[in-house]
Coordinates of C-alpha atoms in Angstrom, one line a residue:
M982 CA -72.4 75.5 8.2
N983 CA -69.4 77.9 7.2
P984 CA -67.6 78.8 10.6
L985 CA -67.5 82.5 9.9
I986 CA -71.3 82.5 9.4
A987 CA -71.8 80.3 12.4
R988 CA -69.9 83.2 14.3
L989 CA -71.8 85.9 13.1
L990 CA -75.1 84.3 13.8
P991 CA -77.0 84.5 17.3
A992 CA -76.7 81.0 18.9
S993 CA -80.7 80.8 18.6
D994 CA -80.2 81.2 14.9
R995 CA -77.3 78.9 14.6
R996 CA -79.3 76.3 16.2
A997 CA -82.5 76.9 14.0
A998 CA -80.3 77.0 11.0
R999 CA -78.4 73.8 11.9
Q1000 CA -81.9 71.9 12.5
T1001 CA -83.2 73.3 9.5
L1002 CA -80.2 72.0 7.6
W1003 CA -80.5 68.6 8.9
I1004 CA -84.2 68.5 8.2
G1005 CA -83.4 69.6 4.7
A1006 CA -81.2 66.7 4.3
I1007 CA -83.9 64.3 5.4
T1008 CA -86.1 66.0 2.9
A1009 CA -83.6 65.8 0.4
A1010 CA -83.8 62.1 0.6
Q1011 CA -87.5 62.0 1.0
I1012 CA -87.8 64.0 -2.1
V1013 CA -85.4 61.6 -4.2
A1014 CA -87.5 58.7 -3.0
S1015 CA -90.8 60.4 -3.8
I1016 CA -89.7 61.4 -7.2
V1017 CA -88.5 57.7 -8.0
Q1018 CA -91.6 56.4 -6.4
V1019 CA -94.1 58.3 -8.3
A1020 CA -92.1 57.6 -11.7
L1021 CA -92.2 53.7 -10.8
S1022 CA -95.9 53.5 -9.5
A1023 CA -97.1 55.4 -12.5
R1024 CA -95.3 53.0 -14.9
I1025 CA -96.6 50.0 -12.7
L1026 CA -100.0 50.9 -12.7
G1027 CA -100.8 53.3 -15.5
P1028 CA -103.3 56.3 -15.0
E1029 CA -106.3 54.1 -13.7
G1030 CA -104.3 51.8 -11.4
L1031 CA -102.3 55.1 -9.9
G1032 CA -106.3 56.4 -9.4
V1033 CA -107.0 53.3 -7.2
L1034 CA -103.8 53.7 -5.4
A1035 CA -104.7 57.2 -4.8
I1036 CA -108.0 56.5 -3.1
I1037 CA -106.3 53.5 -1.1
I1038 CA -103.9 56.5 0.3
A1039 CA -106.7 59.3 0.5
L1040 CA -108.7 56.7 2.5
T1041 CA -106.0 55.5 5.0
S1042 CA -104.5 58.9 5.5
L1043 CA -107.6 60.6 6.5
L1044 CA -108.6 57.9 8.9
Y1045 CA -105.1 57.9 10.6
R1046 CA -105.3 61.6 10.7
F1047 CA -108.6 62.3 11.5
V1048 CA -108.3 60.2 14.7
S1049 CA -104.8 61.5 15.8
L1050 CA -103.3 64.0 18.4
P1051 CA -100.2 65.9 17.1
G1052 CA -97.9 64.9 19.8
N1053 CA -95.0 66.4 18.1
E1054 CA -96.4 69.6 18.9
V1055 CA -96.8 68.9 22.5
I1056 CA -93.1 68.0 22.9
T1057 CA -91.8 71.2 20.8
T1058 CA -93.9 73.4 22.7
F1059 CA -94.6 71.9 26.2
V1060 CA -91.8 69.4 26.9
T1061 CA -89.6 72.1 25.8
R1062 CA -90.9 74.6 28.4
S1063 CA -90.8 72.2 31.1
V1064 CA -87.2 71.4 30.5
A1065 CA -86.4 74.8 30.2
E1066 CA -88.1 75.5 33.7
G1067 CA -86.4 72.5 35.4
R1068 CA -89.4 70.6 35.6
M1069 CA -87.9 67.0 34.4
E1070 CA -90.3 64.7 35.8
E1071 CA -93.3 66.5 34.2
A1072 CA -91.3 66.7 30.8
T1073 CA -90.8 63.1 30.8
G1074 CA -94.2 62.0 32.0
T1075 CA -95.9 64.2 29.1
L1076 CA -93.5 62.9 26.3
R1077 CA -94.5 59.2 27.5
F1078 CA -98.2 60.4 27.4
T1079 CA -97.7 61.7 23.8
Y1080 CA -96.2 58.4 22.3
I1081 CA -98.7 56.0 24.1
V1082 CA -101.7 58.2 22.7
S1083 CA -100.2 58.3 19.4
Q1084 CA -99.7 54.5 19.1
A1085 CA -103.2 53.7 20.9
L1086 CA -105.1 56.0 18.3
S1087 CA -103.2 54.5 15.3
L1088 CA -104.9 50.9 16.7
V1089 CA -108.3 52.4 16.6
S1090 CA -107.7 54.1 13.3
Y1091 CA -106.8 50.3 11.8
T1092 CA -110.0 49.2 13.3
L1093 CA -111.8 51.8 11.4
L1094 CA -110.1 51.2 8.4
A1095 CA -110.9 47.7 8.6
V1096 CA -114.8 48.7 8.8
A1097 CA -114.4 51.1 6.0
A1098 CA -113.0 48.3 3.7
L1099 CA -116.4 46.8 3.6
A1100 CA -117.8 50.0 2.5
V1101 CA -115.4 50.8 -0.4
S1102 CA -116.9 49.2 -3.3
G1103 CA -118.5 52.3 -4.7
L1104 CA -115.1 53.9 -5.2
L1105 CA -112.7 51.1 -5.8
G1106 CA -115.0 48.5 -7.4
D1107 CA -116.0 45.5 -5.7
T1108 CA -113.0 43.6 -5.9
E1109 CA -111.2 41.8 -3.4
D1110 CA -107.5 42.6 -4.0
Y1111 CA -108.3 46.7 -3.7
K1112 CA -109.6 45.9 -0.3
S1113 CA -106.7 43.7 0.6
S1114 CA -104.3 46.4 -0.5
L1115 CA -106.3 48.8 1.4
L1116 CA -106.0 46.8 4.7
V1117 CA -102.1 46.0 3.9
Y1118 CA -101.8 49.6 3.4
G1119 CA -103.0 50.4 6.7
V1120 CA -100.3 48.3 8.4
G1121 CA -97.6 51.2 7.7
G1122 CA -99.8 53.6 9.6
V1123 CA -99.6 51.6 12.9
A1124 CA -95.9 51.0 12.4
A1125 CA -95.3 54.7 11.6
A1126 CA -97.7 56.1 14.2
T1127 CA -95.0 57.9 16.3
V1128 CA -92.8 59.1 13.5
R1129 CA -93.9 62.8 14.2
E1130 CA -93.1 62.4 17.9
S1131 CA -89.6 60.7 17.4
M1132 CA -88.7 63.6 15.0
A1133 CA -89.7 66.1 17.8
L1134 CA -87.7 64.6 20.3
L1135 CA -84.5 64.4 17.8
R1136 CA -85.0 68.0 17.4
L1137 CA -85.0 68.8 21.0
A1138 CA -81.8 66.6 21.3
D1139 CA -80.2 68.4 18.4
Q1140 CA -79.6 64.7 17.0
L1141 CA -81.5 64.9 13.7
R1142 CA -78.5 63.2 12.2
L1143 CA -79.9 60.0 13.1
G1144 CA -83.2 61.0 11.6
F1145 CA -81.5 61.3 8.1
A1146 CA -79.8 57.9 8.3
V1147 CA -83.2 56.4 9.1
A1148 CA -84.8 58.5 6.3
V1149 CA -82.1 57.2 4.0
V1150 CA -82.4 53.4 4.9
S1151 CA -86.2 53.8 4.5
A1152 CA -86.1 55.6 1.1
A1153 CA -83.5 52.9 -0.2
T1154 CA -85.9 50.2 1.0
R1155 CA -89.2 51.5 -0.6
V1156 CA -87.3 52.3 -4.0
A1157 CA -85.8 48.6 -3.9
F1158 CA -89.3 47.0 -3.4
L1159 CA -90.8 49.1 -6.2
L1160 CA -87.8 48.3 -8.5
A1161 CA -88.5 44.5 -7.9
A1162 CA -92.3 45.1 -8.3
W1163 CA -91.5 46.9 -11.9
L1164 CA -89.2 44.2 -13.2
T1165 CA -91.4 41.2 -12.1
E1166 CA -94.5 43.0 -13.4
G1167 CA -96.1 43.2 -10.1
G1168 CA -99.3 44.8 -9.4
L1169 CA -101.1 46.8 -6.8
I1170 CA -100.2 44.9 -3.9
M1171 CA -96.6 44.8 -4.6
V1172 CA -96.7 48.7 -5.1
V1173 CA -98.6 48.7 -1.6
L1174 CA -96.1 46.4 0.1
A1175 CA -93.1 48.8 -0.9
Y1176 CA -95.0 51.7 0.9
V1177 CA -95.5 49.7 4.1
A1178 CA -92.0 48.4 4.1
G1179 CA -90.8 51.9 4.2
D1180 CA -93.3 52.9 6.9
V1181 CA -92.3 50.1 9.1
I1182 CA -88.6 51.0 8.6
T1183 CA -89.3 54.9 9.4
G1184 CA -91.3 54.1 12.3
V1185 CA -89.2 51.8 14.2
G1186 CA -85.9 53.7 13.1
M1187 CA -87.2 57.0 14.3
F1188 CA -87.9 55.5 17.7
I1189 CA -84.7 53.9 18.2
A1190 CA -83.0 57.1 17.0
A1191 CA -85.1 59.0 19.4
A1192 CA -84.9 56.6 22.4
S1193 CA -81.1 56.8 22.2
S1194 CA -81.0 60.5 22.2
E1195 CA -82.9 61.0 25.4
R1196 CA -80.1 62.0 27.5
K1197 CA -79.1 64.7 24.9
A1198 CA -82.6 66.0 24.9
G1199 CA -82.5 66.6 28.7
L1200 CA -84.7 63.8 29.5
P1201 CA -82.8 60.9 31.0
G1202 CA -85.3 58.2 32.1
F1203 CA -87.7 58.4 29.4
L1204 CA -87.7 54.5 28.6
R1205 CA -87.3 53.5 32.1
S1206 CA -91.0 53.8 33.0
L1207 CA -94.1 53.4 31.3
S1208 CA -95.6 55.9 33.6
A1209 CA -97.4 58.5 31.6
K1210 CA -98.2 61.9 33.4
V1211 CA -101.4 63.2 32.2
P1212 CA -100.6 67.2 31.1
G1213 CA -101.9 69.9 33.0
R1214 CA -105.0 72.0 31.6
D1215 CA -103.1 74.2 29.2
V1216 CA -101.9 71.2 27.5
I1217 CA -105.0 69.4 27.3
A1218 CA -106.7 72.7 26.3
F1219 CA -103.9 72.9 23.6
Q1220 CA -104.3 69.3 22.7
V1221 CA -107.9 69.6 22.3
G1222 CA -107.6 72.3 19.8
S1223 CA -104.6 70.4 18.1
F1224 CA -107.1 67.4 17.6
W1225 CA -109.8 69.1 16.1
R1226 CA -107.2 71.1 13.9
A1227 CA -105.5 67.9 12.9
S1228 CA -108.8 66.3 12.1
V1229 CA -109.6 69.3 9.7
E1230 CA -106.3 69.4 8.2
A1231 CA -106.9 65.6 7.6
V1232 CA -109.8 66.1 5.8
I1233 CA -108.2 69.1 3.7
L1234 CA -105.2 66.9 2.5
H1235 CA -107.2 63.9 1.5
I1236 CA -110.9 65.0 0.8
D1237 CA -109.9 66.1 -2.9
V1238 CA -109.0 62.6 -4.1
I1239 CA -112.3 61.0 -2.3
L1240 CA -114.3 63.8 -3.7
I1241 CA -113.2 63.8 -7.3
A1242 CA -113.2 59.7 -7.2
N1243 CA -117.1 60.2 -7.0
I1244 CA -117.2 62.7 -9.6
V1245 CA -114.7 61.7 -12.5
S1246 CA -113.1 58.5 -13.7
L1247 CA -110.2 56.5 -12.1
S1248 CA -108.0 57.8 -15.1
Q1249 CA -108.8 61.4 -14.2
V1250 CA -107.9 60.7 -10.4
G1251 CA -104.9 59.1 -11.4
L1252 CA -103.7 62.2 -13.6
Y1253 CA -104.7 64.5 -10.7
R1254 CA -102.8 62.2 -8.2
A1255 CA -99.7 62.1 -10.3
A1256 CA -99.5 65.9 -10.6
H1257 CA -100.4 66.4 -7.1
Q1258 CA -97.3 64.0 -6.1
I1259 CA -94.7 65.6 -8.2
V1260 CA -96.1 69.2 -6.7
D1261 CA -96.2 67.8 -3.3
A1262 CA -92.7 66.7 -3.4
T1263 CA -91.6 70.5 -4.0
K1264 CA -93.3 71.2 -0.7
H1265 CA -90.8 69.1 1.5
P1266 CA -88.0 71.9 1.5
F1267 CA -90.8 74.1 2.9
R1268 CA -92.0 71.9 5.5
S1269 CA -88.4 71.1 6.8
I1270 CA -88.2 75.0 7.3
S1271 CA -90.9 75.1 9.4
T1272 CA -90.0 72.1 11.4
G1273 CA -86.7 73.3 11.8
V1274 CA -87.5 76.6 13.3
Q1275 CA -90.9 75.6 15.4
A1276 CA -88.6 74.2 18.3
E1277 CA -86.6 77.5 18.0
Y1278 CA -89.7 79.4 18.3
S1279 CA -90.7 77.7 21.5
R1280 CA -87.6 78.0 23.1
Q1281 CA -87.0 81.7 22.4
W1282 CA -90.9 82.6 23.1
Y1283 CA -90.9 80.7 26.5
G1284 CA -87.6 82.3 27.0
G1285 CA -88.8 85.8 26.6
D1286 CA -86.6 87.0 23.8
M1287 CA -89.5 88.2 21.3
A1288 CA -86.8 89.8 19.4
A1289 CA -85.2 86.5 18.4
V1290 CA -88.8 85.0 17.5
R1291 CA -89.4 88.3 15.2
R1292 CA -85.8 87.8 13.6
I1293 CA -86.1 83.9 12.9
S1294 CA -89.7 84.3 11.3
R1295 CA -88.3 87.0 9.2
H1296 CA -85.0 85.5 7.9
F1297 CA -86.7 82.1 7.3
T1298 CA -89.6 83.7 5.5
L1299 CA -87.5 85.6 3.2
L1300 CA -85.3 82.3 2.5
S1301 CA -88.8 80.3 1.8
L1302 CA -89.9 83.1 -0.5
A1303 CA -86.8 83.2 -2.6
I1304 CA -86.7 79.6 -3.0
A1305 CA -90.6 79.1 -4.0
V1306 CA -89.9 81.8 -6.6
A1307 CA -87.3 80.2 -8.1
G1308 CA -88.2 76.7 -7.8
Y1309 CA -91.9 77.2 -9.1
G1310 CA -90.9 79.5 -12.0
L1311 CA -88.5 77.1 -13.1
L1312 CA -91.0 74.0 -12.8
A1313 CA -93.8 76.2 -14.8
I1314 CA -91.2 76.5 -17.6
I1315 CA -90.1 72.6 -17.7
H1316 CA -93.1 70.9 -16.3
G1317 CA -93.8 69.1 -19.8
P1318 CA -90.5 67.5 -20.0
I1319 CA -90.4 66.6 -16.2
I1320 CA -93.7 64.7 -16.6
R1321 CA -92.5 62.8 -19.9
I1322 CA -89.4 61.9 -18.0
M1323 CA -90.9 60.7 -14.7
L1324 CA -94.3 59.5 -15.7
G1325 CA -94.2 58.5 -19.2
P1326 CA -96.2 59.3 -22.2
S1327 CA -99.4 58.1 -20.9
F1328 CA -99.5 60.9 -18.2
E1329 CA -99.0 63.9 -20.5
E1330 CA -102.4 65.0 -19.8
A1331 CA -101.2 65.8 -16.1
A1332 CA -99.4 68.8 -17.5
F1333 CA -102.3 71.4 -17.0
P1334 CA -103.4 69.9 -13.4
L1335 CA -99.8 70.5 -12.5
L1336 CA -99.6 74.1 -13.6
F1337 CA -102.9 74.7 -11.7
L1338 CA -101.5 73.5 -8.5
L1339 CA -98.5 75.9 -8.4
P1340 CA -100.3 78.9 -7.1
G1341 CA -101.4 77.0 -4.2
A1342 CA -98.0 75.7 -3.5
L1343 CA -96.5 79.0 -3.7
A1344 CA -99.0 80.3 -1.1
F1345 CA -98.1 77.5 1.3
A1346 CA -94.3 78.0 0.5
V1347 CA -94.7 81.4 1.8
I1348 CA -96.5 80.8 4.7
A1349 CA -94.9 77.6 5.8
P1350 CA -92.0 79.3 8.1
L1351 CA -94.8 81.4 9.8
Y1352 CA -97.8 78.8 10.3
V1353 CA -96.2 76.9 12.9
L1354 CA -95.5 79.9 15.0
P1355 CA -99.0 80.1 17.1
A1356 CA -98.6 76.2 17.8
A1357 CA -95.0 76.8 18.9
T1358 CA -96.4 79.6 21.5
G1359 CA -99.1 77.1 22.6
R1360 CA -102.0 78.1 20.7
A1361 CA -103.9 75.5 18.5
I1362 CA -107.0 77.5 17.6
P1363 CA -105.4 79.8 14.8
H1364 CA -104.5 76.8 12.8
L1365 CA -108.2 75.4 13.3
A1366 CA -109.7 78.3 12.2
S1367 CA -107.8 78.9 9.1
S1368 CA -107.9 75.1 8.3
A1369 CA -111.7 75.4 8.3
V1370 CA -111.7 78.3 6.1
T1371 CA -109.4 76.1 3.7
L1372 CA -111.7 73.3 4.0
A1373 CA -114.9 75.4 3.0
A1374 CA -112.9 77.0 0.1
M1375 CA -111.5 74.0 -1.3
V1376 CA -114.7 71.6 -1.1
T1377 CA -116.7 74.5 -2.7
A1378 CA -114.4 74.9 -5.6
I1379 CA -114.1 71.1 -6.1
L1380 CA -117.8 70.5 -6.4
I1381 CA -118.1 73.5 -8.7
L1382 CA -114.9 72.9 -11.0
A1383 CA -114.5 69.2 -10.8
P1384 CA -117.6 67.9 -12.7
K1385 CA -116.8 70.3 -15.7
Y1386 CA -113.2 70.3 -15.8
G1387 CA -112.1 67.0 -14.2
A1388 CA -108.5 66.8 -12.9
E1389 CA -107.6 70.3 -14.0
G1390 CA -110.6 71.8 -11.9
A1391 CA -109.7 69.8 -8.8
A1392 CA -106.2 71.2 -9.3
W1393 CA -107.4 75.0 -9.4
A1394 CA -109.6 74.0 -6.6
N1395 CA -106.8 72.6 -4.4
S1396 CA -104.9 76.1 -5.2
I1397 CA -107.9 77.9 -4.0
G1398 CA -108.1 76.3 -0.8
W1399 CA -104.3 76.8 -0.1
I1400 CA -104.5 80.5 -1.1
A1401 CA -107.5 80.9 1.5
F1402 CA -105.2 79.2 4.2
A1403 CA -102.7 81.7 3.7
A1404 CA -104.9 84.6 3.8
A1405 CA -106.8 83.5 6.8
F1406 CA -103.5 83.0 8.7
V1407 CA -101.8 86.1 8.1
P1408 CA -103.9 88.0 11.1
F1409 CA -102.9 85.3 13.5
I1410 CA -99.1 85.6 12.7
V1411 CA -99.3 89.4 13.1
A1412 CA -101.2 89.1 16.3
T1413 CA -98.6 86.7 17.4
L1414 CA -95.4 88.6 16.8
R1415 CA -97.0 91.5 18.3
R1416 CA -97.7 89.8 21.7
G1417 CA -95.3 90.5 24.6
A1418 CA -92.7 88.5 25.9
R1419 CA -93.5 85.8 28.1
R1420 CA -90.6 84.9 30.6
G1421 CA -86.8 85.5 31.4
P1422 CA -84.4 84.4 28.7
V1423 CA -83.2 80.8 28.2
E1424 CA -79.3 80.1 27.9
A1425 CA -78.1 79.1 24.3

């Protein structure tokens, strides 16, 4: 960060900006990896094979996210609060609790995935290779179960540069495996192994980075004991709301592929997935902005500085809006060449689905710096309620549009869902920003 700008900005803004920049660096590594990953996977598998991979990813991700607790938000919100108030034993106990629960639930999810593998013949065909690929892909979910928690701890420690190093190694490993699969004419299982290798490095590497940063996070002794403190009622209530919110969110993120796989051909699923992956890669910068500001929201909220909360939300929303308008405008203009260069001529029909996904992506980008605000202040219900609206809108639109318009209809349905999410969330954001300060200030 420029030294002059650093002196002019308040400490809270500097910290949020620094974390956003590091998360942006992590995001850049993920974007590059995603672009190369999509390009190589598309060339190795073709539209139909990519459709099969899309179903495997959707089924696995749906199960893992449906049976999960977003422990990163507990760390960001409530561990931050405990540290700010000097209750260190409570902070470390809550931190261990989130790690243990996340890892345990990942094992439950893998068990459910093994059961699901027996019932996927309707979607994937009665092929043992597909079922084996599904089970192998699920291993990555167990390995990466605590990545979000580790990233939250790195944010508290202001040590996101370690997360960047892990992200680079993980991205390089995944790309190397995919290149090997391409050069050796490997099939679906080789592509799946590339994904799993990246997940293993990410999960293990992020945990090591987070554990080595415990002192800088103000949480020494995190690894000295396996004792986990069951959080208080407010944290439990937040976690219950977060569980249902994460479950609904999991359905929102993955139900589209599962639904359209029952409506259209595998090739249409592959075209939709290819367009979706390109657009989803463009969402990484906005996710990094929201992740970067969430810890600072919590710090200032529980410190009683509502002016800082409002200022941070305003600055980063304007930043997100400017990036989104410029980026999506450019993508709308040059999407054709991008598809041909990235995916090859067999994916040219993904052009219209990509265009139809852009309005929803723009809505997500505008709301990104704000949708973490209620969770950062200890409220899980707003996100749950908005997610329920999104799910209803998206599923209804898919059932109406996909049978007639295929991948293009599914893309419009996805955009309709995210526009509904943004519209439903605005009242909660306004209400949060109007609420009064909670406690005395926290030192910068």
